[in-house]
Amino acid sequence: MTETQFTPRVFSGIQPSGNLHLGNYLGALKRFVDMQQPDMETIYCMVDLHAITVWQDPKELAHSTRELCAGFIAAGLDPEKSILFNQSQVPEHAQLAWIFNCVARMGWMQRMTQWKDKAGKNQQNASLGLFAYPSLMAADILTYHATHVPVGDDQKQHLELTRDIAIKFNHDYGVDFFPITEPVIEGAATRVMSLRDGSKKMSKSDPSDMSRINMTDDADTIAKKIRKAKTDPEALPSELDGLDERPEARNLVNIYAALSDQTAEQVLAEVGGKQFGEFKPMLAELAVSKLAPISSEMARLMGEEAEIDQILAKGAEKARSIAAPILQQTYEIVGMVGAKQG
Ligand code: AQP
C-alpha cells in the first residue's frame, strides 16, 4: 500500500434531537466556527438519521433540524464558507454505512459506552440503529475523506472506532483509500458538566432543565440557572490544582474560560480568592453577553423557514458532489458491478 496524501477537510455533526445546549455550543459548535478558515474545507451536518435511533416526533424532528440550522448560522457558520446540510438529503451516508456494517465487528459496537449508557439494561428493546450508530458516524466522516473532526470529549471512543473501520477496510481490500481521521478535542470545555451534578455530562436528555443552559434560554433563565448551579462553600483557588476534587467549581471555571476564550489558569489568575456569590454573577453576565445575540438571531432565522430549507438543499447538493464519487470508488473497490465514478 502506498501512502496517500489527503487534503485537509473538516467534518462534524450535531443531532437535531432537542434543544442545543451550552455543552453542544462550547464542545462542538463554537469549535466548528473556529475551524471555518480560508485554507480549510468545512462540512457541518444536522444528523437527522442519527436522531431517529431513538423515536422522534416527526413534526418536532423537522422543527429541530431547522432550528439547529438556525443555530449553526447564528453562531457564525456561513453557508458560503461552510457546507451546511441535513444528513438524510445525502443518501451516500447511509449507503457507505452499510458497507461499514460489514467491516465493523459486533464486539467493537458492544464495547461502546454510549451504546451501554443509552440502551441501559434494556438492550433487547433498543433499536438496531442505536447499536449501529457508530458505523453510520464513521460513514458520515469518511464519505468526505474528512481528516479532522471537532467534537466534545464524549465522542472520542466513536472516533477511535472510525479509525478502526478505516484501517480494517484499507487492510481487507489492500488499499490506502480512507484517511485515518484526527479527532479535534480542544479547548477548556471539551466536557461541560451538568449544573446540578458535576459528575454528569450536560445533556439534552437530562430530565432536569436546570441541569443545562439551552441556547434558546432568555437572559433571566440563564442567570437563574447559574445562580442555582451546585457549588461548594470554598472560595475559588488561584491555581488549577485547587480545583481537584471540586468538579462543580471546575465546571463553572471551564465554562467561563471557554466563553471568554481563555485558559482555566488565566481565569483563576483573575478570579482566585472570590466566593461563588461574586463569581456566579460574573459568569451569568458573560454567558448572557455571548449567548443572547445567538439566540435572538436563531429566533429571527426561524421566521425564515423557506430560506433555511434552501440553505440545506444547496448544502446537500455541494455535499453530494464530494460524497458521491467517494462512494462510487468504494463500491468499485468492494467489487460492485456497475459502480461508476460520479
Ligand atoms: N456536555 C458536553 N460538553 C461538551 N461537548 C458536548 N457535546 C454534547 N454534550 C457535550 C458535543 O456536542 C456534539 C453534538 O452532540 P450530539 O447532539 O450529536 O449528541 P449527544 O452527545 O448525544 O448530545 P447530548 O446532549 O449528550 O444528547 P443526549 O442527552 O441524547 O445524550 C458532539 O460533538 C458532542 O461531543
Tab-separated table of C-alpha atoms and ligand atoms in Angstrom:
chain	number	residue	atom	x	y	z
A	1	MET	CA	0.000	0.000	0.000
A	2	THR	CA	1.340	3.439	-0.874
A	3	GLU	CA	0.766	6.410	1.453
A	4	THR	CA	-1.938	8.721	0.124
A	5	GLN	CA	-1.975	12.447	0.914
A	6	PHE	CA	-5.453	13.564	1.898
A	7	THR	CA	-6.485	17.213	1.567
A	8	PRO	CA	-7.309	18.695	4.988
A	9	ARG	CA	-11.082	18.634	5.351
A	10	VAL	CA	-13.220	19.135	8.457
A	11	PHE	CA	-16.480	17.286	9.094
A	12	SER	CA	-18.733	17.218	12.135
A	13	GLY	CA	-22.392	16.945	13.029
A	14	ILE	CA	-24.962	17.525	15.742
A	15	GLN	CA	-28.220	15.646	16.259
A	16	PRO	CA	-31.465	17.580	15.846
A	17	SER	CA	-32.913	15.710	18.796
A	18	GLY	CA	-33.835	18.570	21.105
A	19	ASN	CA	-32.588	21.937	22.201
A	20	LEU	CA	-28.978	22.898	21.550
A	21	HIS	CA	-27.314	23.400	24.932
A	22	LEU	CA	-24.176	25.070	26.228
A	23	GLY	CA	-22.264	21.743	26.071
A	24	ASN	CA	-23.029	21.372	22.359
A	25	TYR	CA	-22.067	25.004	21.822
A	26	LEU	CA	-18.731	25.025	23.663
A	27	GLY	CA	-17.722	21.422	22.894
A	28	ALA	CA	-18.721	21.457	19.234
A	29	LEU	CA	-20.424	24.422	17.560
A	30	LYS	CA	-18.035	27.150	18.729
A	31	ARG	CA	-15.157	24.921	17.614
A	32	PHE	CA	-16.829	24.461	14.202
A	33	VAL	CA	-16.833	28.237	13.800
A	34	ASP	CA	-13.171	28.485	14.881
A	35	MET	CA	-12.237	25.962	12.188
A	36	GLN	CA	-14.063	27.850	9.419
A	37	GLN	CA	-10.817	29.224	7.964
A	38	PRO	CA	-9.947	30.189	4.380
A	39	ASP	CA	-7.470	27.298	3.971
A	40	MET	CA	-9.824	24.627	5.324
A	41	GLU	CA	-12.855	22.993	3.720
A	42	THR	CA	-15.538	22.687	6.416
A	43	ILE	CA	-18.608	20.460	6.236
A	44	TYR	CA	-21.192	20.541	9.033
A	45	CYS	CA	-24.238	18.363	9.210
A	46	MET	CA	-27.515	18.109	11.108
A	47	VAL	CA	-27.502	14.355	11.639
A	48	ASP	CA	-31.220	13.558	11.461
A	49	LEU	CA	-30.611	9.865	10.658
A	50	HIS	CA	-28.758	9.575	13.965
A	51	ALA	CA	-31.578	11.350	15.800
A	52	ILE	CA	-34.139	8.662	14.841
A	53	THR	CA	-32.117	5.905	16.509
A	54	VAL	CA	-34.466	6.814	19.352
A	55	TRP	CA	-38.053	7.687	18.392
A	56	GLN	CA	-38.662	11.307	17.375
A	57	ASP	CA	-41.962	13.010	16.774
A	58	PRO	CA	-41.848	13.781	13.012
A	59	LYS	CA	-43.019	17.402	13.372
A	60	GLU	CA	-40.545	18.045	16.174
A	61	LEU	CA	-37.715	16.446	14.207
A	62	ALA	CA	-38.351	18.781	11.267
A	63	HIS	CA	-38.584	21.763	13.629
A	64	SER	CA	-35.378	20.775	15.480
A	65	THR	CA	-33.496	20.295	12.204
A	66	ARG	CA	-34.377	23.806	11.043
A	67	GLU	CA	-33.701	25.239	14.494
A	68	LEU	CA	-30.302	23.550	14.570
A	69	CYS	CA	-29.510	25.016	11.154
A	70	ALA	CA	-30.550	28.427	12.501
A	71	GLY	CA	-28.240	27.806	15.498
A	72	PHE	CA	-25.322	26.926	13.211
A	73	ILE	CA	-25.735	30.146	11.248
A	74	ALA	CA	-26.462	32.336	14.289
A	75	ALA	CA	-23.295	31.031	15.968
A	76	GLY	CA	-21.202	32.158	12.987
A	77	LEU	CA	-21.220	29.416	10.348
A	78	ASP	CA	-21.564	30.977	6.934
A	79	PRO	CA	-23.268	28.856	4.235
A	80	GLU	CA	-20.954	30.490	1.688
A	81	LYS	CA	-17.865	29.305	3.579
A	82	SER	CA	-19.034	26.009	5.088
A	83	ILE	CA	-21.228	23.281	3.636
A	84	LEU	CA	-24.339	23.053	5.843
A	85	PHE	CA	-26.947	20.341	5.259
A	86	ASN	CA	-29.054	17.674	6.889
A	87	GLN	CA	-27.761	14.126	6.643
A	88	SER	CA	-30.838	12.444	5.121
A	89	GLN	CA	-30.541	14.605	1.971
A	90	VAL	CA	-27.241	12.921	1.142
A	91	PRO	CA	-28.005	9.192	0.748
A	92	GLU	CA	-24.289	8.332	0.460
A	93	HIS	CA	-24.053	8.437	4.274
A	94	ALA	CA	-26.480	5.537	4.687
A	95	GLN	CA	-25.052	3.664	1.685
A	96	LEU	CA	-21.495	3.802	2.992
A	97	ALA	CA	-22.744	2.900	6.484
A	98	TRP	CA	-23.991	-0.421	5.080
A	99	ILE	CA	-20.522	-1.232	3.742
A	100	PHE	CA	-19.086	-0.306	7.154
A	101	ASN	CA	-21.664	-2.512	8.908
A	102	CYS	CA	-19.984	-5.335	7.040
A	103	VAL	CA	-16.489	-4.181	8.089
A	104	ALA	CA	-17.084	-3.357	11.781
A	105	ARG	CA	-17.280	-6.227	14.275
A	106	MET	CA	-20.112	-6.869	16.744
A	107	GLY	CA	-17.609	-6.828	19.603
A	108	TRP	CA	-16.459	-3.316	18.661
A	109	MET	CA	-20.016	-1.996	18.865
A	110	GLN	CA	-20.765	-3.818	22.106
A	111	ARG	CA	-17.859	-2.021	23.785
A	112	MET	CA	-19.196	1.476	23.009
A	113	THR	CA	-20.017	3.282	26.250
A	114	GLN	CA	-22.677	5.425	24.559
A	115	TRP	CA	-24.495	2.246	23.485
A	116	LYS	CA	-24.252	0.853	27.017
A	117	ASP	CA	-25.429	4.148	28.566
A	118	LYS	CA	-28.284	4.763	26.150
A	119	ALA	CA	-29.578	1.191	25.810
A	120	GLY	CA	-29.019	0.586	29.542
A	121	LYS	CA	-30.391	-2.675	30.890
A	122	ASN	CA	-32.980	-2.827	28.132
A	123	GLN	CA	-30.673	-3.659	25.206
A	124	GLN	CA	-33.113	-6.186	23.693
A	125	ASN	CA	-35.592	-3.388	23.208
A	126	ALA	CA	-33.170	-0.786	21.812
A	127	SER	CA	-33.219	-0.145	18.065
A	128	LEU	CA	-30.727	-1.829	15.762
A	129	GLY	CA	-29.929	1.700	14.559
A	130	LEU	CA	-28.795	2.740	18.050
A	131	PHE	CA	-26.411	-0.226	18.116
A	132	ALA	CA	-25.049	0.529	14.623
A	133	TYR	CA	-24.846	4.310	15.300
A	134	PRO	CA	-21.003	4.449	15.306
A	135	SER	CA	-20.856	2.763	11.914
A	136	LEU	CA	-23.087	5.492	10.427
A	137	MET	CA	-20.927	8.089	12.165
A	138	ALA	CA	-17.825	6.585	10.525
A	139	ALA	CA	-19.614	6.823	7.174
A	140	ASP	CA	-20.572	10.477	7.840
A	141	ILE	CA	-16.908	11.302	8.240
A	142	LEU	CA	-15.315	9.018	5.689
A	143	THR	CA	-17.725	9.666	2.822
A	144	TYR	CA	-15.955	13.055	2.655
A	145	HIS	CA	-12.469	11.654	3.326
A	146	ALA	CA	-12.530	14.090	6.266
A	147	THR	CA	-9.218	14.395	8.049
A	148	HIS	CA	-10.269	16.456	11.101
A	149	VAL	CA	-13.359	16.054	13.273
A	150	PRO	CA	-14.075	18.619	16.017
A	151	VAL	CA	-16.191	17.023	18.766
A	152	GLY	CA	-16.687	17.001	22.531
A	153	ASP	CA	-14.826	14.523	24.682
A	154	ASP	CA	-17.789	12.089	24.802
A	155	GLN	CA	-17.302	11.289	21.097
A	156	LYS	CA	-13.664	10.198	21.454
A	157	GLN	CA	-14.486	6.486	21.503
A	158	HIS	CA	-16.644	6.764	18.370
A	159	LEU	CA	-13.784	8.492	16.571
A	160	GLU	CA	-11.386	5.734	17.576
A	161	LEU	CA	-13.870	3.294	16.074
A	162	THR	CA	-13.972	5.376	12.882
A	163	ARG	CA	-10.201	4.973	12.668
A	164	ASP	CA	-10.517	1.205	13.288
A	165	ILE	CA	-13.083	0.906	10.493
A	166	ALA	CA	-10.872	2.869	8.061
A	167	ILE	CA	-7.826	0.766	8.962
A	168	LYS	CA	-9.709	-2.527	8.593
A	169	PHE	CA	-11.324	-1.509	5.283
A	170	ASN	CA	-7.936	-0.405	3.883
A	171	HIS	CA	-6.352	-3.636	5.116
A	172	ASP	CA	-9.140	-6.004	3.965
A	173	TYR	CA	-9.151	-4.572	0.434
A	174	GLY	CA	-5.413	-3.831	0.179
A	175	VAL	CA	-5.912	-0.118	-0.466
A	176	ASP	CA	-4.987	3.181	1.138
A	177	PHE	CA	-8.368	4.699	0.447
A	178	PHE	CA	-9.824	6.005	3.693
A	179	PRO	CA	-7.863	8.537	5.778
A	180	ILE	CA	-7.111	7.900	9.426
A	181	THR	CA	-9.101	10.762	10.901
A	182	GLU	CA	-7.792	13.074	13.636
A	183	PRO	CA	-10.199	13.894	16.452
A	184	VAL	CA	-10.013	17.583	17.380
A	185	ILE	CA	-10.973	17.675	21.064
A	186	GLU	CA	-9.611	21.014	22.238
A	187	GLY	CA	-10.298	23.982	24.460
A	188	ALA	CA	-11.357	24.498	28.056
A	189	ALA	CA	-14.803	22.942	27.696
A	190	THR	CA	-14.494	19.621	25.910
A	191	ARG	CA	-16.823	18.130	28.536
A	192	VAL	CA	-19.292	20.596	30.031
A	193	MET	CA	-20.898	19.046	33.086
A	194	SER	CA	-24.443	19.274	34.455
A	195	LEU	CA	-25.107	22.377	36.573
A	196	ARG	CA	-26.772	20.116	39.155
A	197	ASP	CA	-24.173	17.339	39.338
A	198	GLY	CA	-20.511	17.853	38.424
A	199	SER	CA	-20.034	14.139	37.728
A	200	LYS	CA	-22.627	14.034	34.897
A	201	LYS	CA	-22.271	15.444	31.381
A	202	MET	CA	-24.577	18.344	30.462
A	203	SER	CA	-27.031	16.671	28.118
A	204	LYS	CA	-30.300	17.180	26.240
A	205	SER	CA	-31.824	14.083	27.783
A	206	ASP	CA	-31.297	15.086	31.433
A	207	PRO	CA	-34.837	15.318	32.868
A	208	SER	CA	-33.897	18.464	34.829
A	209	ASP	CA	-33.922	21.600	32.691
A	210	MET	CA	-31.958	23.301	35.498
A	211	SER	CA	-29.028	20.980	34.683
A	212	ARG	CA	-28.315	22.719	31.389
A	213	ILE	CA	-28.317	26.094	29.672
A	214	ASN	CA	-30.272	25.911	26.431
A	215	MET	CA	-29.256	28.164	23.566
A	216	THR	CA	-32.865	29.383	23.487
A	217	ASP	CA	-32.964	30.369	27.199
A	218	ASP	CA	-33.567	34.060	27.884
A	219	ALA	CA	-31.217	36.197	29.987
A	220	ASP	CA	-33.227	35.774	33.221
A	221	THR	CA	-33.337	31.990	32.841
A	222	ILE	CA	-29.590	31.790	32.177
A	223	ALA	CA	-28.857	33.952	35.241
A	224	LYS	CA	-31.230	31.881	37.407
A	225	LYS	CA	-29.698	28.562	36.302
A	226	ILE	CA	-26.187	29.821	37.050
A	227	ARG	CA	-27.277	31.277	40.417
A	228	LYS	CA	-28.770	27.915	41.380
A	229	ALA	CA	-25.870	25.839	39.985
A	230	LYS	CA	-24.468	23.428	42.549
A	231	THR	CA	-21.165	24.611	44.068
A	232	ASP	CA	-19.213	24.177	47.305
A	233	PRO	CA	-18.649	26.618	50.191
A	234	GLU	CA	-14.941	27.301	49.423
A	235	ALA	CA	-13.602	30.381	47.651
A	236	LEU	CA	-12.134	29.888	44.164
A	237	PRO	CA	-8.445	28.916	44.145
A	238	SER	CA	-5.736	30.832	42.277
A	239	GLU	CA	-4.134	27.680	40.874
A	240	LEU	CA	-5.561	24.831	38.794
A	241	ASP	CA	-4.742	22.093	41.302
A	242	GLY	CA	-7.002	23.870	43.799
A	243	LEU	CA	-9.912	22.586	41.689
A	244	ASP	CA	-9.018	18.922	42.312
A	245	GLU	CA	-11.955	17.105	43.927
A	246	ARG	CA	-14.187	20.142	43.201
A	247	PRO	CA	-15.993	19.081	39.991
A	248	GLU	CA	-18.749	21.723	40.139
A	249	ALA	CA	-16.284	24.570	40.719
A	250	ARG	CA	-14.044	23.243	37.942
A	251	ASN	CA	-17.023	23.088	35.586
A	252	LEU	CA	-18.012	26.730	36.147
A	253	VAL	CA	-14.391	27.880	35.728
A	254	ASN	CA	-14.085	25.883	32.488
A	255	ILE	CA	-17.332	27.366	31.164
A	256	TYR	CA	-16.088	30.866	31.989
A	257	ALA	CA	-12.762	30.110	30.299
A	258	ALA	CA	-14.343	28.741	27.117
A	259	LEU	CA	-16.839	31.602	26.846
A	260	SER	CA	-14.090	34.209	27.266
A	261	ASP	CA	-11.530	32.389	25.050
A	262	GLN	CA	-9.100	31.979	27.936
A	263	THR	CA	-7.496	29.029	29.674
A	264	ALA	CA	-8.741	27.925	33.106
A	265	GLU	CA	-5.358	29.077	34.515
A	266	GLN	CA	-5.916	32.597	33.169
A	267	VAL	CA	-9.416	32.691	34.664
A	268	LEU	CA	-8.146	31.581	38.080
A	269	ALA	CA	-5.424	34.242	37.989
A	270	GLU	CA	-8.274	36.758	37.640
A	271	VAL	CA	-10.902	35.326	39.991
A	272	GLY	CA	-8.851	33.337	42.561
A	273	GLY	CA	-9.996	34.197	46.098
A	274	LYS	CA	-13.527	35.199	45.056
A	275	GLN	CA	-16.577	33.487	46.583
A	276	PHE	CA	-19.228	31.989	44.274
A	277	GLY	CA	-21.584	34.788	45.335
A	278	GLU	CA	-19.305	37.108	43.398
A	279	PHE	CA	-18.186	34.759	40.619
A	280	LYS	CA	-21.633	33.487	39.575
A	281	PRO	CA	-22.975	36.933	38.559
A	282	MET	CA	-19.767	37.481	36.528
A	283	LEU	CA	-20.331	34.157	34.788
A	284	ALA	CA	-24.023	34.909	34.200
A	285	GLU	CA	-23.192	38.280	32.664
A	286	LEU	CA	-20.583	36.723	30.398
A	287	ALA	CA	-22.894	33.865	29.347
A	288	VAL	CA	-25.760	36.242	28.548
A	289	SER	CA	-23.469	38.564	26.569
A	290	LYS	CA	-22.243	35.637	24.421
A	291	LEU	CA	-25.457	33.633	24.089
A	292	ALA	CA	-28.181	36.295	23.820
A	293	PRO	CA	-27.107	37.523	20.346
A	294	ILE	CA	-27.037	33.904	19.136
A	295	SER	CA	-30.480	33.072	20.494
A	296	SER	CA	-32.090	36.232	19.131
A	297	GLU	CA	-30.570	35.602	15.691
A	298	MET	CA	-31.808	31.984	15.886
A	299	ALA	CA	-35.323	33.254	16.618
A	300	ARG	CA	-35.133	35.664	13.670
A	301	LEU	CA	-33.913	32.952	11.300
A	302	MET	CA	-36.681	30.614	12.442
A	303	GLY	CA	-39.081	33.088	10.875
A	304	GLU	CA	-37.375	32.444	7.515
A	305	GLU	CA	-38.191	28.760	7.086
A	306	ALA	CA	-38.008	28.802	3.286
A	307	GLU	CA	-34.553	30.376	3.422
A	308	ILE	CA	-33.323	27.688	5.826
A	309	ASP	CA	-34.682	24.927	3.604
A	310	GLN	CA	-32.913	26.479	0.633
A	311	ILE	CA	-29.604	26.650	2.514
A	312	LEU	CA	-29.974	22.976	3.463
A	313	ALA	CA	-30.827	21.954	-0.107
A	314	LYS	CA	-27.867	23.875	-1.575
A	315	GLY	CA	-25.546	22.456	1.092
A	316	ALA	CA	-26.769	18.925	0.349
A	317	GLU	CA	-26.027	19.406	-3.350
A	318	LYS	CA	-22.457	20.535	-2.589
A	319	ALA	CA	-22.009	17.702	-0.091
A	320	ARG	CA	-23.203	15.118	-2.635
A	321	SER	CA	-20.709	16.353	-5.192
A	322	ILE	CA	-17.951	15.261	-2.773
A	323	ALA	CA	-19.617	12.175	-1.303
A	324	ALA	CA	-20.921	10.509	-4.483
A	325	PRO	CA	-17.519	9.913	-6.176
A	326	ILE	CA	-16.062	8.594	-2.914
A	327	LEU	CA	-18.965	6.154	-2.534
A	328	GLN	CA	-18.604	5.041	-6.153
A	329	GLN	CA	-14.892	4.396	-5.677
A	330	THR	CA	-15.718	2.433	-2.519
A	331	TYR	CA	-18.214	0.310	-4.475
A	332	GLU	CA	-15.583	-0.335	-7.157
A	333	ILE	CA	-13.019	-1.368	-4.520
A	334	VAL	CA	-15.570	-3.727	-2.958
A	335	GLY	CA	-16.456	-5.216	-6.369
A	336	MET	CA	-19.967	-3.939	-7.013
A	337	VAL	CA	-20.779	-4.349	-10.717
A	338	GLY	CA	-21.959	-1.149	-12.391
A	339	ALA	CA	-20.175	1.177	-9.991
A	340	LYS	CA	-19.202	4.225	-11.988
A	341	GLN	CA	-17.217	7.233	-10.888
A	342	GLY	CA	-19.641	10.123	-10.270
B	1	AQP	N1	-21.711	18.254	27.749
B	1	AQP	C1	-20.995	18.384	26.644
B	1	AQP	N2	-19.787	19.003	26.670
B	1	AQP	C2	-19.045	19.162	25.548
B	1	AQP	N3	-19.452	18.719	24.334
B	1	AQP	C3	-20.659	18.097	24.265
B	1	AQP	N4	-21.353	17.567	23.241
B	1	AQP	C4	-22.529	17.068	23.691
B	1	AQP	N5	-22.624	17.260	25.006
B	1	AQP	C5	-21.483	17.895	25.399
B	1	AQP	C6	-20.863	17.561	21.865
B	1	AQP	O1	-21.880	18.114	21.050
B	1	AQP	C7	-21.792	17.474	19.761
B	1	AQP	C8	-23.138	17.023	19.325
B	1	AQP	O2	-23.714	16.160	20.243
B	1	AQP	P1	-24.976	15.338	19.764
B	1	AQP	O3	-26.182	16.160	19.810
B	1	AQP	O4	-24.685	14.699	18.489
B	1	AQP	O5	-25.069	14.192	20.741
B	1	AQP	P2	-25.115	13.974	22.215
B	1	AQP	O6	-23.746	13.778	22.722
B	1	AQP	O7	-26.000	12.819	22.282
B	1	AQP	O8	-25.771	15.267	22.898
B	1	AQP	P3	-26.395	15.153	24.291
B	1	AQP	O9	-26.873	16.450	24.747
B	1	AQP	O10	-25.472	14.481	25.234
B	1	AQP	O11	-27.663	14.276	23.991
B	1	AQP	P4	-28.210	13.058	24.782
B	1	AQP	O12	-28.797	13.630	26.007
B	1	AQP	O13	-29.232	12.488	23.862
B	1	AQP	O14	-27.059	12.151	25.066
B	1	AQP	C9	-20.783	16.338	19.893
B	1	AQP	O15	-19.553	16.757	19.342
B	1	AQP	C10	-20.653	16.143	21.364
B	1	AQP	O16	-19.369	15.672	21.729
